[in-house]
Amino acid sequence: MFRYLPEQASEIAPKIDWLNNLVTDLSVFFTVAIVGAMIYFAFKYKRTKKHQKGFTSPTDSHFLEVMWTVVPTLISCYILYYGIVYYRELRHVPANPIEINGIGKQWVWDFEYNTGKKTTNEITIPVNKPVKFILTSKDVLHSFFIPAMRVKSDVIPGHYTYVSFTPVKTGRYYTFCTEYCGKDHSAMLAKLNVVSQAEYDRWVNDLSESKLAEKLDLGELGAKLYEEKQCKSCHSLDGTRLVGPSWLKLFGKEEEFEDGTKIQVDENYLRTAILNPNAQIAMTYPKNVMPAYEGQLSEREISALITFIKEQDGKQKAISVKEEVVVDPSTLTPAQRGEMLYKSQTCNACHSIDGSKVVGPSWKGLYGHDGELVTGDKYVADDAYITESILNPNAKIVKGYAPSMPVIPLNDDQIKDIIEYMKTLK
Ligand code: CUA
């Protein structure tokens, strides 16, 4: 009866549900029994005639009194016992968990893995391995809740809390912020992907996204951060007033402060406004609303945001879209088409063409080169080996590299073009 609990996706979930269902069933049973008896007696012993004598009832019954004291006490002790046992199990962290640092802030969850992988509002973990989330908050109280795993913890500024569990099935789950924390509290959600160990290893060692960020120009990186860091929840790009000032034509504008001083918005002002926003609050805007980004952004990211703010001068579209130059591929040589693929398929995020080591081997001098695989076997980078590396990249990993390349779905002609391009990189 009353089984409305979410999917059981962690080791502890069935136990917690059993106890929860027991308490629910007992409550339903006693509610029905007590209220039922009350209604029944109310009718049965109703005084029908005006001067009818009431029924005489026994003044006391030791048997009944002992029963209604001892039975509920025993039931309560039973529930308390299992409550303590399961709570201890819930708070116990098994040996060698995967540790993930989580930071809650208005209104996103940031996560960082020990490999250096960073994510926002998304967590990937392997199935059947214990994980431990070490949680803290950047601003106000939040609460980290994963219903399918039956774990929940307050997330407190200046303090660490944790949740730990072992997922038992793969799938996509949700985590919620379950402590009211401001305007976008209800949107403070993170996706939780439980995947196989192999898939997790590939994902957690794949740092190509951060490498890719290094290749963006400052304005593009700023646009990316504007989305990712949720600047957009409070700052519009079209002049609309949200929580904070719009970024449209913000740079160079004169801002007035509460103490009457005025300042022209320049790089230094923006830098302070990002890192320590409550130092100077522009007139008519609320104080202590924006979280401080001190220590959360690299120098490059700060410059990127400032550049992006400068670009919002009203002369271009809010988010600039670079014009694509359309070229007819049939007019190009195979090597030229290969070079285009190298860029369009973002091979360049992980493979340099100048001999430097990024995530994967450089393509300079790669063709025809031989070496050793992680398995100790030898390989020669010929057409067959390169084709296999593109279609099934993690089958043969060169010594010293991580198995982190995604499968690139290219057709035979495209692969030939890439090989031709590699041949030009001597
Ligand atoms: Cu964070 Cu609610």
Coordinates of C-alpha atoms and ligand atoms in Angstrom, one line a residue:
M1 CA 0.0 0.0 0.0
F2 CA 1.2 3.6 -0.7
R3 CA 4.3 2.6 -2.7
Y4 CA 5.1 5.9 -4.4
L5 CA 8.8 6.1 -3.9
P6 CA 11.2 6.7 -6.8
E7 CA 13.4 4.1 -8.5
Q8 CA 15.9 2.3 -6.3
A9 CA 19.2 3.0 -7.8
S10 CA 21.6 2.7 -4.9
E11 CA 22.7 -0.2 -2.6
I12 CA 21.0 1.4 0.5
A13 CA 17.7 2.3 -1.3
P14 CA 15.8 -1.0 -0.6
K15 CA 16.5 -0.8 3.1
I16 CA 15.5 2.8 3.4
D17 CA 12.3 2.1 1.5
W18 CA 11.5 -1.0 3.6
L19 CA 11.7 1.1 6.8
N20 CA 9.8 4.0 5.2
N21 CA 7.1 1.7 4.0
L22 CA 6.9 0.0 7.4
V23 CA 6.3 3.4 9.1
T24 CA 3.7 4.3 6.5
D25 CA 1.9 1.0 6.8
L26 CA 1.8 1.2 10.6
S27 CA 0.5 4.8 10.4
V28 CA -2.2 3.8 8.0
F29 CA -3.2 0.8 10.0
F30 CA -3.5 2.6 13.3
T31 CA -5.2 5.6 11.7
V32 CA -7.9 3.4 10.2
A33 CA -8.2 1.3 13.3
I34 CA -8.5 4.2 15.8
V35 CA -10.7 6.4 13.7
G36 CA -12.8 3.4 12.6
A37 CA -13.4 2.3 16.2
M38 CA -14.2 5.9 17.2
I39 CA -16.9 6.2 14.5
Y40 CA -18.3 2.8 15.2
F41 CA -18.6 3.5 18.9
A42 CA -20.1 6.9 18.3
F43 CA -23.0 5.3 16.4
K44 CA -23.3 2.2 18.5
Y45 CA -23.5 4.1 21.9
K46 CA -25.3 7.1 20.6
R47 CA -27.9 8.5 23.2
T48 CA -31.2 8.3 21.2
K49 CA -33.8 9.4 23.7
K50 CA -33.6 12.6 25.7
H51 CA -33.6 11.1 29.2
Q52 CA -32.1 7.8 28.3
K53 CA -29.6 6.7 30.9
G54 CA -26.0 6.5 29.7
F55 CA -24.2 3.2 29.5
T56 CA -22.0 2.4 32.5
S57 CA -18.5 1.9 31.4
P58 CA -15.6 0.3 33.3
T59 CA -13.6 3.0 35.1
D60 CA -10.2 1.3 34.5
S61 CA -8.7 -1.8 32.9
H62 CA -5.1 -2.6 33.7
F63 CA -5.0 -5.1 30.9
L64 CA -5.9 -2.4 28.3
E65 CA -3.6 0.2 29.8
V66 CA -0.6 -2.2 29.7
M67 CA -1.4 -3.2 26.1
W68 CA -1.7 0.4 24.7
T69 CA 1.6 1.4 26.5
V70 CA 3.8 -1.7 25.9
V71 CA 2.8 -2.5 22.3
P72 CA 3.4 1.0 20.8
T73 CA 6.7 1.2 22.8
L74 CA 7.9 -2.0 21.4
I75 CA 7.0 -0.9 17.9
S76 CA 8.8 2.4 18.3
C77 CA 11.9 0.7 19.6
Y78 CA 11.9 -1.6 16.6
I79 CA 11.7 1.4 14.2
L80 CA 14.3 3.3 16.2
Y81 CA 16.7 0.3 16.1
Y82 CA 16.5 0.0 12.3
G83 CA 16.6 3.7 12.0
I84 CA 19.9 3.9 13.8
V85 CA 21.3 0.9 11.9
Y86 CA 20.4 2.3 8.4
Y87 CA 21.5 5.8 9.3
R88 CA 24.9 4.6 10.3
E89 CA 25.1 2.6 7.1
L90 CA 24.1 5.7 5.1
R91 CA 26.7 7.8 6.7
H92 CA 29.5 5.2 6.5
V93 CA 31.8 5.8 3.5
P94 CA 33.3 2.5 2.1
A95 CA 37.0 2.3 1.5
N96 CA 38.4 4.1 -1.7
P97 CA 35.4 5.9 -2.9
I98 CA 35.5 8.1 -6.0
E99 CA 35.7 11.5 -4.5
I100 CA 33.9 14.4 -6.2
N101 CA 34.0 17.9 -4.9
G102 CA 30.7 19.8 -5.3
I103 CA 30.0 23.4 -4.9
G104 CA 26.5 24.8 -4.7
K105 CA 25.9 28.4 -5.6
Q106 CA 23.0 30.5 -6.7
W107 CA 21.9 28.7 -8.9
V108 CA 24.2 26.0 -10.2
W109 CA 26.2 23.0 -9.0
D110 CA 29.9 22.9 -10.0
F111 CA 31.8 19.6 -9.7
E112 CA 35.4 18.8 -9.8
Y113 CA 37.0 15.3 -10.1
N114 CA 40.5 14.3 -9.0
T115 CA 41.6 14.1 -12.6
G116 CA 41.0 17.8 -13.0
K117 CA 37.7 17.2 -14.9
K118 CA 35.3 20.0 -14.1
T119 CA 31.6 20.0 -14.9
T120 CA 28.6 22.2 -14.2
N121 CA 25.2 20.7 -13.4
E122 CA 26.3 17.3 -14.7
I123 CA 27.9 14.4 -12.9
T124 CA 29.0 11.1 -14.4
I125 CA 29.9 8.1 -12.1
P126 CA 30.6 4.4 -12.7
V127 CA 28.1 1.8 -11.6
N128 CA 28.8 -0.5 -8.6
K129 CA 31.6 1.8 -7.1
P130 CA 31.1 3.8 -4.0
V131 CA 31.2 7.6 -4.5
K132 CA 31.6 10.4 -2.0
F133 CA 30.5 13.9 -2.7
I134 CA 32.3 16.5 -0.6
L135 CA 30.0 19.5 -0.6
T136 CA 30.2 23.1 0.2
S137 CA 28.4 26.3 -0.8
K138 CA 29.7 29.6 -2.2
D139 CA 26.9 31.7 -0.9
V140 CA 23.8 30.6 1.0
L141 CA 22.3 27.3 2.3
H142 CA 21.5 24.8 -0.4
S143 CA 20.7 21.1 -0.1
F144 CA 22.0 18.3 -2.3
F145 CA 19.3 15.6 -2.9
I146 CA 19.4 12.6 -5.2
P147 CA 16.1 10.9 -4.7
A148 CA 16.9 7.7 -6.6
M149 CA 20.0 7.2 -4.4
R150 CA 18.1 8.1 -1.2
V151 CA 20.8 10.6 -0.1
K152 CA 20.4 14.2 0.9
S153 CA 22.6 16.7 2.7
D154 CA 22.6 20.4 3.5
V155 CA 25.2 22.3 1.7
I156 CA 26.6 25.1 3.9
P157 CA 29.0 28.0 3.2
G158 CA 32.3 27.7 4.9
H159 CA 31.8 24.1 5.9
Y160 CA 32.0 20.7 4.3
T161 CA 29.3 18.1 4.3
Y162 CA 29.1 14.8 2.4
V163 CA 26.9 12.2 0.9
S164 CA 28.1 8.7 0.0
F165 CA 26.4 5.9 -1.9
T166 CA 27.0 3.0 -4.3
P167 CA 24.9 3.1 -7.5
V168 CA 23.7 -0.3 -8.6
K169 CA 22.2 0.5 -12.0
T170 CA 23.2 2.6 -15.0
G171 CA 20.9 5.3 -16.1
R172 CA 20.1 9.0 -16.0
Y173 CA 19.0 10.4 -12.6
Y174 CA 18.4 13.9 -11.2
T175 CA 19.7 15.8 -8.3
F176 CA 17.8 18.6 -6.8
C177 CA 18.5 21.6 -4.6
T178 CA 16.0 21.0 -1.8
E179 CA 16.5 24.1 0.3
Y180 CA 14.9 27.3 -0.8
C181 CA 17.9 29.5 -1.9
G182 CA 16.5 32.3 -3.9
K183 CA 14.9 33.2 -7.2
D184 CA 16.1 30.2 -9.4
H185 CA 16.1 27.6 -6.6
S186 CA 13.8 25.4 -8.6
A187 CA 16.1 25.4 -11.6
M188 CA 19.1 24.3 -9.5
L189 CA 19.2 20.8 -10.9
A190 CA 22.0 18.6 -12.0
K191 CA 22.0 15.5 -14.2
L192 CA 23.5 12.3 -12.8
N193 CA 24.7 9.8 -15.3
V194 CA 25.6 6.3 -14.0
V195 CA 27.6 4.5 -16.6
S196 CA 29.9 1.5 -17.0
Q197 CA 33.4 1.6 -15.6
A198 CA 34.9 1.7 -19.1
E199 CA 32.7 4.6 -20.2
Y200 CA 33.5 6.5 -16.9
D201 CA 37.3 6.1 -17.4
R202 CA 37.0 7.4 -20.9
W203 CA 34.8 10.3 -19.8
V204 CA 36.8 11.4 -16.7
N205 CA 40.1 11.4 -18.5
D206 CA 38.7 13.3 -21.5
L207 CA 39.9 16.8 -20.9
S208 CA 39.4 17.9 -24.5
E209 CA 36.7 20.3 -23.5
S210 CA 39.0 22.3 -21.3
K211 CA 41.6 22.1 -24.0
L212 CA 39.0 23.4 -26.4
A213 CA 38.3 26.3 -24.1
E214 CA 42.0 27.3 -24.4
K215 CA 41.6 27.6 -28.1
L216 CA 38.7 29.9 -28.1
D217 CA 39.3 33.6 -28.5
L218 CA 38.5 35.8 -25.5
G219 CA 35.1 36.9 -26.7
E220 CA 34.0 33.4 -27.5
L221 CA 35.1 32.1 -24.2
G222 CA 33.3 35.0 -22.5
A223 CA 30.1 34.0 -24.3
K224 CA 30.5 30.4 -23.1
L225 CA 31.1 31.5 -19.5
Y226 CA 28.1 33.9 -19.7
E227 CA 26.0 30.7 -20.2
E228 CA 27.9 28.3 -18.0
K229 CA 28.4 30.5 -15.0
Q230 CA 24.7 31.5 -15.2
C231 CA 25.6 35.2 -15.6
K232 CA 22.6 35.2 -17.9
S233 CA 20.1 34.6 -15.0
C234 CA 20.7 38.1 -13.8
H235 CA 22.3 40.1 -16.6
S236 CA 20.6 40.5 -20.0
L237 CA 22.3 41.3 -23.2
D238 CA 19.4 43.2 -24.7
G239 CA 19.0 46.0 -22.2
T240 CA 16.2 44.4 -20.2
R241 CA 16.6 45.0 -16.5
L242 CA 16.9 41.7 -14.6
V243 CA 18.4 41.3 -11.1
G244 CA 21.6 43.1 -12.1
P245 CA 22.5 45.7 -14.8
S246 CA 22.2 44.6 -18.4
W247 CA 25.5 44.1 -20.2
L248 CA 24.2 46.0 -23.3
K249 CA 26.3 49.1 -23.7
L250 CA 27.6 48.6 -20.1
F251 CA 31.2 49.2 -20.9
G252 CA 32.0 53.0 -20.9
K253 CA 28.7 53.8 -19.2
E254 CA 28.7 56.1 -16.2
E255 CA 27.5 54.3 -13.0
E256 CA 26.4 56.1 -9.9
F257 CA 26.8 54.6 -6.4
E258 CA 24.8 55.0 -3.2
D259 CA 27.4 57.4 -1.7
G260 CA 27.0 59.7 -4.7
T261 CA 30.3 58.9 -6.4
K262 CA 30.3 58.2 -10.1
I263 CA 32.6 56.0 -12.1
Q264 CA 32.9 55.2 -15.7
V265 CA 32.7 51.4 -16.3
D266 CA 36.2 50.2 -17.3
E267 CA 38.2 47.0 -17.1
N268 CA 39.2 47.6 -13.5
Y269 CA 35.6 48.4 -12.4
L270 CA 34.4 45.2 -14.1
R271 CA 37.1 43.1 -12.6
T272 CA 36.1 44.2 -9.1
A273 CA 32.5 43.8 -9.9
I274 CA 33.1 40.2 -10.9
L275 CA 35.5 39.2 -8.1
N276 CA 34.0 41.1 -5.2
P277 CA 30.6 42.4 -6.4
N278 CA 29.4 43.8 -3.2
A279 CA 32.2 46.3 -2.9
Q280 CA 30.5 48.8 -5.1
I281 CA 26.8 48.4 -6.0
A282 CA 25.4 50.6 -8.7
M283 CA 22.4 52.8 -7.6
T284 CA 19.0 51.1 -7.4
Y285 CA 20.4 47.6 -7.6
P286 CA 20.2 45.2 -4.6
K287 CA 23.2 44.5 -2.4
N288 CA 24.5 41.0 -1.5
V289 CA 22.7 39.3 -4.4
M290 CA 25.6 38.5 -6.7
P291 CA 28.0 35.7 -5.5
A292 CA 31.7 36.6 -5.5
Y293 CA 33.7 34.9 -8.2
E294 CA 37.0 35.5 -6.3
G295 CA 39.0 32.3 -6.8
Q296 CA 36.6 30.7 -9.2
L297 CA 37.7 32.2 -12.4
S298 CA 41.2 32.1 -14.0
E299 CA 42.8 35.3 -15.2
R300 CA 42.0 34.3 -18.7
E301 CA 38.3 33.8 -17.8
I302 CA 38.1 37.2 -16.2
S303 CA 39.6 38.8 -19.3
A304 CA 37.2 36.8 -21.4
L305 CA 34.1 38.0 -19.6
I306 CA 35.4 41.6 -19.7
T307 CA 36.0 41.2 -23.5
F308 CA 32.5 39.8 -23.9
I309 CA 31.0 42.6 -22.0
K310 CA 32.8 45.1 -24.2
E311 CA 31.5 43.4 -27.3
Q312 CA 27.9 44.1 -26.1
D313 CA 28.1 47.6 -27.6
G314 CA 24.9 47.3 -29.5
K315 CA 26.6 47.4 -32.9
Q316 CA 26.5 43.7 -33.4
K317 CA 24.0 41.0 -32.6
A318 CA 23.9 40.0 -29.0
I319 CA 25.9 36.8 -29.6
S320 CA 28.0 37.1 -32.6
V321 CA 27.9 34.3 -35.1
K322 CA 30.9 34.1 -37.3
E323 CA 30.2 34.0 -41.0
E324 CA 31.0 30.6 -42.5
V325 CA 32.9 30.7 -45.7
V326 CA 31.3 28.2 -48.0
V327 CA 33.8 26.3 -50.1
D328 CA 33.0 23.7 -52.6
P329 CA 34.9 20.6 -51.4
S330 CA 35.3 19.2 -54.9
T331 CA 37.6 22.1 -55.8
L332 CA 40.0 21.2 -53.0
T333 CA 42.9 18.7 -52.9
P334 CA 42.4 15.7 -50.6
A335 CA 45.0 17.1 -48.2
Q336 CA 43.1 20.4 -48.1
R337 CA 39.8 18.6 -47.4
G338 CA 41.6 16.7 -44.6
E339 CA 42.8 20.0 -43.1
M340 CA 39.2 21.2 -43.1
L341 CA 38.0 18.1 -41.3
Y342 CA 40.9 18.5 -38.8
K343 CA 39.3 21.7 -37.8
S344 CA 35.6 21.0 -38.3
Q345 CA 35.7 17.7 -36.4
T346 CA 37.8 19.5 -33.7
C347 CA 40.6 17.0 -34.0
N348 CA 42.7 20.1 -33.3
A349 CA 41.4 20.1 -29.7
C350 CA 43.6 17.1 -28.9
H351 CA 46.1 16.6 -31.7
S352 CA 48.6 19.3 -32.5
I353 CA 50.2 19.7 -35.9
D354 CA 53.5 21.2 -34.6
G355 CA 54.8 18.2 -32.6
S356 CA 53.5 19.4 -29.2
K357 CA 51.7 16.9 -27.0
V358 CA 48.1 17.8 -26.2
V359 CA 45.7 15.1 -25.2
G360 CA 46.6 12.7 -28.0
P361 CA 49.7 12.3 -30.2
S362 CA 50.7 15.2 -32.5
W363 CA 50.0 14.5 -36.2
K364 CA 53.4 16.0 -37.1
G365 CA 55.5 13.1 -38.5
L366 CA 52.8 10.6 -37.4
Y367 CA 52.2 9.0 -40.7
G368 CA 54.5 6.0 -41.2
H369 CA 55.9 6.4 -37.7
D370 CA 56.2 3.3 -35.5
G371 CA 56.1 2.9 -31.7
E372 CA 54.7 0.9 -28.8
L373 CA 51.1 0.5 -27.6
V374 CA 50.1 0.4 -23.9
T375 CA 49.8 -3.3 -24.3
G376 CA 53.5 -3.5 -25.3
D377 CA 52.7 -4.5 -28.9
K378 CA 54.3 -2.6 -31.7
Y379 CA 52.4 -0.5 -34.3
V380 CA 53.1 1.3 -37.5
A381 CA 51.0 4.3 -38.3
D382 CA 49.9 3.1 -41.8
D383 CA 46.6 3.6 -43.5
A384 CA 45.0 0.6 -41.8
Y385 CA 46.2 1.7 -38.3
I386 CA 45.0 5.3 -38.7
T387 CA 41.6 4.2 -40.1
E388 CA 41.1 1.9 -37.1
S389 CA 42.2 4.7 -34.7
I390 CA 39.5 7.0 -36.1
L391 CA 36.7 4.4 -36.1
N392 CA 37.6 2.6 -33.0
P393 CA 40.0 4.9 -31.2
N394 CA 40.3 3.0 -27.9
A395 CA 41.2 -0.3 -29.4
K396 CA 44.9 0.4 -29.7
I397 CA 46.2 3.2 -27.4
V398 CA 49.8 4.5 -27.8
K399 CA 51.9 4.2 -24.8
G400 CA 51.8 7.4 -22.6
Y401 CA 48.3 8.4 -23.7
A402 CA 44.8 8.0 -22.1
P403 CA 42.0 6.1 -23.8
S404 CA 39.9 9.3 -24.1
M405 CA 39.2 9.8 -27.8
P406 CA 35.5 9.7 -28.9
V407 CA 34.5 7.6 -31.9
I408 CA 34.5 10.0 -34.9
P409 CA 31.9 8.9 -37.5
L410 CA 33.7 9.6 -40.8
N411 CA 33.2 7.9 -44.1
D412 CA 36.0 6.2 -46.1
D413 CA 36.6 9.2 -48.3
Q414 CA 36.9 11.5 -45.3
I415 CA 39.3 9.2 -43.7
K416 CA 41.4 9.1 -46.9
D417 CA 41.4 12.9 -46.9
I418 CA 42.6 13.0 -43.3
I419 CA 45.4 10.5 -44.1
E420 CA 46.5 12.7 -47.1
Y421 CA 46.6 15.7 -44.8
M422 CA 48.7 13.8 -42.2
K423 CA 51.2 12.9 -44.9
T424 CA 51.8 16.6 -45.5
L425 CA 52.7 17.1 -41.8
K426 CA 56.3 16.0 -41.9
Ligands
CUA1 CU1 20.1 26.0 -4.1 CU2 17.8 25.9 -3.6

